[in-house]
Amino acid sequence: MFRLLSRHGRRTRDRCLGGQRRYEHHKAVMAIRREDVNPWERRAPLAPRHVKELTNAGVKVLVQPSNRRAIHEKYYMRAGAIMQEDISEASLIIGVKRLPEEKVIPKKTYAFFSHTIKAQEPNMGLLDDLLTKEVRLIDYEKMVDANGFRIVAFGQWAGVAGMISILHGLGLRFLALGHHTPFMHIGMAHNYRNLSQAVQAVRDCGYEISMGLMPKSIGPVTFCFTGTGNVSKGAQDILNELPVEYVEPHELKDVCETGDMNKVYATVLSRHHHLVRKSDGIYDPMEYENHPERYTSHFRTSVAPYTNCLINGIYWDPLTPRLLRRLDAQKLMRPLKVSRVPTEGSPALPHKLLAICDISADTGGSIEFMNECTTIDKPFCMYDADQHIDHDSVEGNGILMCSIDNLPAQLPIEATEYFGDRLFPYIWEMLSSDATRPLDEEDFSPQVRDAIITSNGVLTPKFEYIEKLRERKEKAQIMKKSGMKRVLLLGAGYVSRPVVEYLTRDERTQVTVGSVPLRQAEDLAAKYPNTIAIMVDVCSQEGHLDSLIKDHDLVISMLPHSLHPLIAKHCIKRKVNMLTASYLCPAMRELHSSAEEAGITIVNEMGLDPGIDHMLAMECIDQAKADGCTVESYISFCGGLPAPECSDNPLRYKFSWFPYGVLQNTISPAVFLKENQVVSIPAGGALMDSAAPMDFFPGFNLEGFPNRDSTVYSECYGIQTAHTVLRGTLRYKGFSKAMSGFIKLGLINKDTCPILHHTSSPVSWKELLCKQMGLSSSISQSAFEEALCERTEKDDSFIDGLRWFGMLGDEPVPHADSILAALAKHLETKLYFNKGERDMIMLRNDVGLRHPTGELETKHITLVVYGDPNGFSAMAKTVGYPAAIAARMLLDGEISAKGLVLPMKKDIYGPVLTRLKEEGLHFLSKSTLQE
């Protein structure tokens, strides 16, 4: 075995030298990234000797430091590699396994095992991120030769490690069944310093078997290998260290009964041994290649009943027959008929099939009941087919399962050398890859070109099927339960949790949470029953969005308001009701008649502000009109704030809502009516100058400023008699002054800023501020701060605030499309709620009413809500619960109006306000009278 591997390595190195000569003129920078997803992943894609050949040819090789990597970094440094954390200089970045989404560098060429070609759900978020960041992904799994065989793989080492592990597992399983066997002397592969030590342990086991030390009551031990590729061959190499006799599959039955106890028996299963055409029982290899769905397997009856341990190494496709199903496992677990009477000290086996090592690790694949992979630290579980459950043990009823999906990581040094030999010949052409260049302009070999899954922001033609496969999987998951009311919730941010919590109280309601990124939706779905997480990008996946809407009874959008018209058009097309918590924009208003014609309801402004503020206003106004009163004024202020004890920062603010929107609103225009005079505040920053103290709660140091166009509510609320109509935003005093400083420095700027793009070199906050002020970045710190002071009208407190935010020195500005987006990202990292902290919502409506008697009454309606540090934030409660309640009303047919609907009618606001009180949101109403 070892001589064979060594000869192969020399042949590969000869090819590598030829490749080196071919590309000697090419100088490039590449990087080997750190493996950081799985704690057991100690491999690397190249060994130091491969790196040495690259550096000798003039290639700059960066290696990210990692104490976990099995090959010490000093060997890479001796080979000429540069150890450094920042690998953004490299055009080619290679690894073994997937990387976290947040560590993907845009517009680079990456090579690693992505596990996306079957639309594997855990990795779809990564795939989406690679597409968004326009990464060129080369997937080793799809690098194949002219015959379709993989050429860059760890397959043989998966077989080696898998075989060692299952021999260890067999020893444990036999012991649990009352039998000490020589297999007990074999440990897990990773417990050995190298393969030689592991092989010696297997040989020692074999010696004891040959000496007749296997318990006779268990009979000859039989193994079955599926497949004839590298995985199967690697596993057989290990079994060959035992005294083993290979037989044909049909001979297993005989050796089970009459075999020699001084050896073990094995068979290698090829397609012709177990596959037959459903119609006539014949196997036609050519037809099977093209139409595997026409075939079935008789493995369950012809081979499995005579196998103690199955080593499965075949690739499975959904169209190909399964080896074993749950029903087969139930039959295979039936007690054996034994010729002799077992005794307490010499028990019989409960059934023949004791263990399965599924090296292919295809969940729900050729072994249908292998639902979840095991891990190196928990390598085994018992599958009880009668109960259809897995339990972490080697005891009890069932079949021992081992399905570790990173088996070669147990032998990391040998696996790295082996893999690197296979990958190295293709590194040279990968180095020439420019991810910003169109793929058809690249000169790749078929082996590399056909392995490129993403490039230039799209799936390559060969892999476009992934999107359809993904949608089919999602649809099957969504439609799995019948009789459910299905809700599509777009957005998994701050306020979506109460929506899901409220709706899933009804066990007949199912919520599909769609989000970018997927991880956010998964985290939310994991907390509640009947909740499914999917990834959907509304902007770039309209077809996917349309398909999802078609399969649901209601769509709730918690996405930015600019996306609502697009979503609404698909809801109208599919005749599906919709709900949002955002303001009704002009583009949505234009859809009113179309929604009416489609017979659907689109509820808008069903949150806090807008939402609860409308409903409290209309409840007061409608009652006042019923009492014969005239509305003379309406003033409403609302704000999401940190609780007072959590407001100790220069902005006196923390984000419980969309950070970009909070900052953008500070430069918005505003219009309101005051004493019958229309007051207009222009865009660009004057809004912050209009902030005024708010003293309706003297215990709070509040300020407020107008919000949007308040004048439209004269008509919306039916209060054309009012001389004052003002809706505004609440903040703690000091917010507007600090924001004015940001505005004066040009930081609330939505224009595209090329120097902050992902492809640009990092820029510090000092450099950016110097650019904004027209200064050289080499200016002294004291002169820099003096210039800032002058620009902000000598506001020392603002300069101290910039220092608090880390914006006066070398701290890097986040990459973003605009300065405003970068500031939002930066402040979000500084102004977040720590564990144990809480936010607060404050809403105040003051409604001036003139009674028929001439008295002037002012109604003071107040809502104050505090967040629960161990539950929902105040913002989440006050936005999420109104939306969820209205959604429930739509699902139950309580809202009959069609077209675009606002919560201003009693048949909507009445039930919603009542149910909000049941959720702990209590409204306080007081009055003051004037003669």
XYZ file of C-alpha atoms in Angstrom, residues 62-298:
237
model
C 0.849 33.543 1.711
C -0.188 31.114 4.452
C -2.620 32.119 7.178
C -1.273 31.124 10.605
C -3.023 28.227 12.301
C -1.991 26.330 15.405
C -4.542 23.679 14.431
C -2.870 22.768 11.135
C -1.120 19.397 11.519
C 1.946 20.463 9.509
C 3.769 23.074 11.542
C 4.050 26.553 10.032
C 7.845 26.512 10.282
C 7.945 23.942 7.463
C 5.923 26.242 5.225
C 8.228 29.148 6.094
C 11.269 27.042 5.226
C 9.601 26.386 1.880
C 9.503 30.137 1.250
C 5.914 30.906 2.301
C 5.035 34.136 4.115
C 2.965 33.601 7.249
C 0.443 36.407 7.604
C -3.180 36.954 8.561
C -4.131 39.304 5.714
C -4.417 37.340 2.456
C -6.330 39.981 0.478
C -3.288 40.493 -1.771
C -3.716 37.015 -3.265
C -5.698 36.521 -6.466
C -6.015 32.762 -5.781
C -7.032 31.518 -2.332
C -7.144 27.777 -1.706
C -8.357 25.704 1.215
C -9.808 22.310 1.979
C -13.312 22.908 3.293
C -15.779 25.794 3.160
C -15.098 29.081 4.874
C -17.451 31.318 6.881
C -19.447 33.714 4.695
C -18.095 36.779 6.456
C -14.514 35.812 5.540
C -15.112 35.628 1.801
C -13.077 38.322 0.023
C -14.898 39.693 -3.056
C -13.705 39.137 -6.611
C -11.109 36.478 -5.824
C -10.633 32.983 -7.195
C -11.229 30.385 -4.476
C -10.693 26.629 -4.589
C -12.155 24.309 -1.947
C -14.801 21.635 -1.362
C -17.986 23.731 -1.264
C -20.530 20.875 -0.955
C -23.055 22.850 -2.981
C -23.542 20.752 -6.124
C -26.532 18.922 -4.642
C -27.998 22.168 -3.283
C -27.013 21.079 0.229
C -29.005 23.421 2.443
C -26.287 24.113 5.069
C -24.055 25.566 2.346
C -26.556 27.590 0.341
C -25.834 30.711 2.371
C -22.180 30.425 1.389
C -23.106 29.930 -2.262
C -25.255 33.056 -2.180
C -22.410 35.005 -0.632
C -19.973 33.816 -3.289
C -22.395 34.983 -5.975
C -22.989 38.347 -4.312
C -19.257 38.950 -3.963
C -18.554 37.820 -7.548
C -16.156 35.094 -6.463
C -14.888 32.511 -8.930
C -15.277 29.174 -7.164
C -13.351 26.097 -8.279
C -14.750 23.033 -6.537
C -12.345 20.114 -6.233
C -15.249 17.684 -6.237
C -15.996 18.503 -9.879
C -12.444 18.218 -11.164
C -12.685 15.030 -13.239
C -10.866 13.294 -16.063
C -12.251 12.399 -19.494
C -14.009 9.357 -18.009
C -15.682 11.361 -15.258
C -13.442 10.101 -12.461
C -12.385 12.595 -9.805
C -8.748 13.602 -10.038
C -8.364 15.894 -7.013
C -9.724 14.171 -3.926
C -8.980 12.658 -0.552
C -11.050 9.600 -1.489
C -8.461 6.932 -0.722
C -7.768 8.471 2.670
C -11.469 8.675 3.439
C -11.560 4.934 2.828
C -8.490 4.332 4.977
C -9.721 6.388 7.929
C -13.281 5.109 7.573
C -12.174 1.475 7.669
C -10.011 2.000 10.749
C -12.877 3.788 12.474
C -15.493 1.132 11.730
C -13.163 -1.662 12.884
C -12.885 0.262 16.164
C -16.669 0.623 16.204
C -17.174 -3.093 15.562
C -15.031 -3.871 18.589
C -17.226 -1.625 20.744
C -20.448 -3.040 19.285
C -19.354 -6.643 19.772
C -18.418 -5.834 23.369
C -21.837 -4.266 23.986
C -23.374 -7.505 22.708
C -21.267 -9.592 25.111
C -18.210 -10.435 23.019
C -14.586 -9.391 23.467
C -12.907 -9.462 20.064
C -9.460 -8.544 18.693
C -11.104 -5.460 17.146
C -10.998 -3.908 20.628
C -7.267 -3.275 20.120
C -7.925 -0.923 17.193
C -8.511 2.732 18.049
C -9.915 5.618 16.041
C -7.596 6.672 13.225
C -6.814 10.053 14.752
C -5.474 8.408 17.921
C -2.392 7.254 15.997
C 0.533 9.536 15.280
C 0.656 8.307 11.688
C -0.791 5.664 9.422
C 2.005 3.191 10.129
C 0.981 2.984 13.765
C -2.669 2.488 12.813
C -1.786 -0.243 10.321
C 0.290 -2.022 12.957
C -2.723 -2.087 15.285
C -4.831 -3.636 12.498
C -2.112 -6.217 11.856
C -1.996 -7.096 15.550
C -5.759 -7.594 15.440
C -5.335 -9.810 12.378
C -2.749 -11.911 14.155
C -5.177 -12.623 16.974
C -7.921 -13.522 14.493
C -5.564 -15.939 12.723
C -4.849 -17.522 16.102
C -8.535 -18.405 16.450
C -9.339 -15.816 19.149
C -12.669 -14.693 17.687
C -15.726 -15.878 19.693
C -17.247 -18.795 17.805
C -20.812 -17.813 18.686
C -20.692 -14.803 16.364
C -19.654 -16.840 13.319
C -17.289 -15.666 10.573
C -17.260 -11.878 10.255
C -18.211 -10.617 6.793
C -17.616 -7.257 5.130
C -19.191 -5.793 2.019
C -17.632 -2.927 0.048
C -19.793 -0.966 -2.364
C -18.062 0.721 -5.259
C -14.720 0.176 -6.916
C -13.252 3.699 -6.696
C -10.563 5.187 -4.501
C -12.769 5.228 -1.402
C -13.431 1.505 -1.634
C -9.818 0.737 -2.499
C -8.524 2.713 0.497
C -10.842 0.828 2.826
C -9.832 -2.513 1.292
C -6.154 -1.644 1.786
C -6.774 -1.551 5.530
C -8.882 -4.732 5.597
C -6.119 -6.479 3.671
C -3.955 -6.155 6.798
C -6.280 -8.775 8.362
C -6.399 -12.405 7.312
C -9.125 -11.872 4.701
C -10.581 -13.926 1.894
C -12.514 -12.148 -0.857
C -15.539 -13.951 -2.246
C -18.242 -13.168 -4.763
C -21.398 -11.547 -3.305
C -23.468 -14.679 -3.912
C -20.943 -16.723 -1.856
C -21.457 -14.702 1.348
C -24.353 -16.870 2.452
C -22.211 -20.006 2.395
C -19.228 -18.517 4.229
C -21.582 -17.243 6.952
C -22.498 -20.838 7.664
C -19.291 -22.756 6.948
C -16.512 -20.155 6.867
C -13.198 -20.369 8.680
C -13.152 -18.547 12.041
C -9.428 -17.824 11.622
C -10.093 -15.217 8.944
C -12.655 -12.665 7.881
C -14.500 -12.570 4.564
C -15.182 -9.694 2.223
C -16.942 -9.014 -1.034
C -16.775 -6.057 -3.384
C -20.137 -5.102 -4.824
C -20.271 -3.753 -8.354
C -23.359 -2.540 -10.177
C -23.989 -5.787 -12.047
C -24.126 -7.670 -8.747
C -27.282 -5.990 -7.474
C -28.906 -3.707 -10.057
C -31.675 -4.987 -12.308
C -34.206 -3.387 -14.604
C -37.601 -3.119 -12.954
C -39.372 -4.478 -16.010
C -37.465 -7.708 -16.668
C -34.692 -8.157 -14.054
C -31.839 -7.615 -16.549
C -28.870 -5.257 -16.099
C -27.817 -3.155 -19.092
C -24.831 -0.946 -18.164
C -25.337 1.515 -21.046
C -29.018 1.984 -20.293
C -28.316 2.380 -16.582
C -25.911 5.244 -17.272
C -28.662 7.140 -19.099
C -31.758 5.986 -17.196
C -30.902 4.838 -13.659
C -34.493 5.487 -12.595
C -35.532 2.351 -14.515
C -33.529 0.141 -12.168
C -33.835 -1.244 -8.682
C -31.414 -2.965 -6.298
C -31.833 -6.404 -4.726
